[in-house]
XYZ file of C-alpha atoms in Angstrom:
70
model
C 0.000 0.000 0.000
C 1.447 3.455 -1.119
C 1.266 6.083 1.822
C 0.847 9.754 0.871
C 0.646 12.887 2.753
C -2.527 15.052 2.405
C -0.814 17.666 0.501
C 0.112 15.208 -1.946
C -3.498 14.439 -3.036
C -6.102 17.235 -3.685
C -9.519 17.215 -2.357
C -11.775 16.621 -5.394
C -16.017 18.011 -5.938
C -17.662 14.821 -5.227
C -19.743 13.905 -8.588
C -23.656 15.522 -8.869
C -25.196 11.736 -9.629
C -23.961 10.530 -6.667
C -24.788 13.725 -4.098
C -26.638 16.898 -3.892
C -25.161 20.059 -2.401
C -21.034 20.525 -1.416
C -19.474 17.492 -1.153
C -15.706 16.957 -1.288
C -13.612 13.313 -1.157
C -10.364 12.846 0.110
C -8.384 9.713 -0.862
C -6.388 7.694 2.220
C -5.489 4.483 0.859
C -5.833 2.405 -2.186
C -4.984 -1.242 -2.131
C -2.548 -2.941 -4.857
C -4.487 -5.395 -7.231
C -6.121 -7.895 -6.326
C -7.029 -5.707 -3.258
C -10.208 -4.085 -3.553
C -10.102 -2.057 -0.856
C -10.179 2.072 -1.160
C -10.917 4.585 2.285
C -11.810 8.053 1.736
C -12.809 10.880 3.931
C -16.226 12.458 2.799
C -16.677 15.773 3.973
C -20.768 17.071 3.651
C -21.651 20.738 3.713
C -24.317 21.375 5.714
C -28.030 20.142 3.890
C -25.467 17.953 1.230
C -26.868 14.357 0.934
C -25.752 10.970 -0.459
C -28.016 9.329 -3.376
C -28.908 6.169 -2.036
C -26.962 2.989 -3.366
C -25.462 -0.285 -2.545
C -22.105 -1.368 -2.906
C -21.594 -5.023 -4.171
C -18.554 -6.221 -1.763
C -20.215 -4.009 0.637
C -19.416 -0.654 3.014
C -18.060 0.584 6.158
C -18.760 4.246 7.298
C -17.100 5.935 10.390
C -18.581 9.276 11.294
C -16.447 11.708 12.849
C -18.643 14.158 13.039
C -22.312 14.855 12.431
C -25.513 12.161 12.316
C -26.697 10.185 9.496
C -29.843 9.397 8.456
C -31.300 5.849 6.932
């Protein structure tokens, strides 16, 4: 796994299909092939919202900060 500092990867817009209002995503960590595993920090402006989805090998969300909804 290739370690990076946070200055060496910008934050990017996250996409419209996928949210509504400001959202910004922060690669961590990306695993070498055949690892599938990828963490990001997702930062949500206030009233920004996820599109609801599934993810085939599944998900696991931390919150730092804030409440989710289901």
């Amino acid at each position: 796994m290739k370690t990076q500092s946070s200055s060496d990867r910008a934050s990017r817009k996250g996409p419209l299909d996928w949210f509504t209002g400001d959202v910004w995503i922060d690669e961590i960590a990306v695993g070498a092939t055949p690892s599938r595993l990828r963490a990001f920090r997702v930062s949500f402006a206030p009233g920004a919202r996820t599109a609801w989805h599934t993810h085939p090998v599944g998900q696991v969300l931390h919150v730092l900060t804030g409440s989710g909804l289901a």
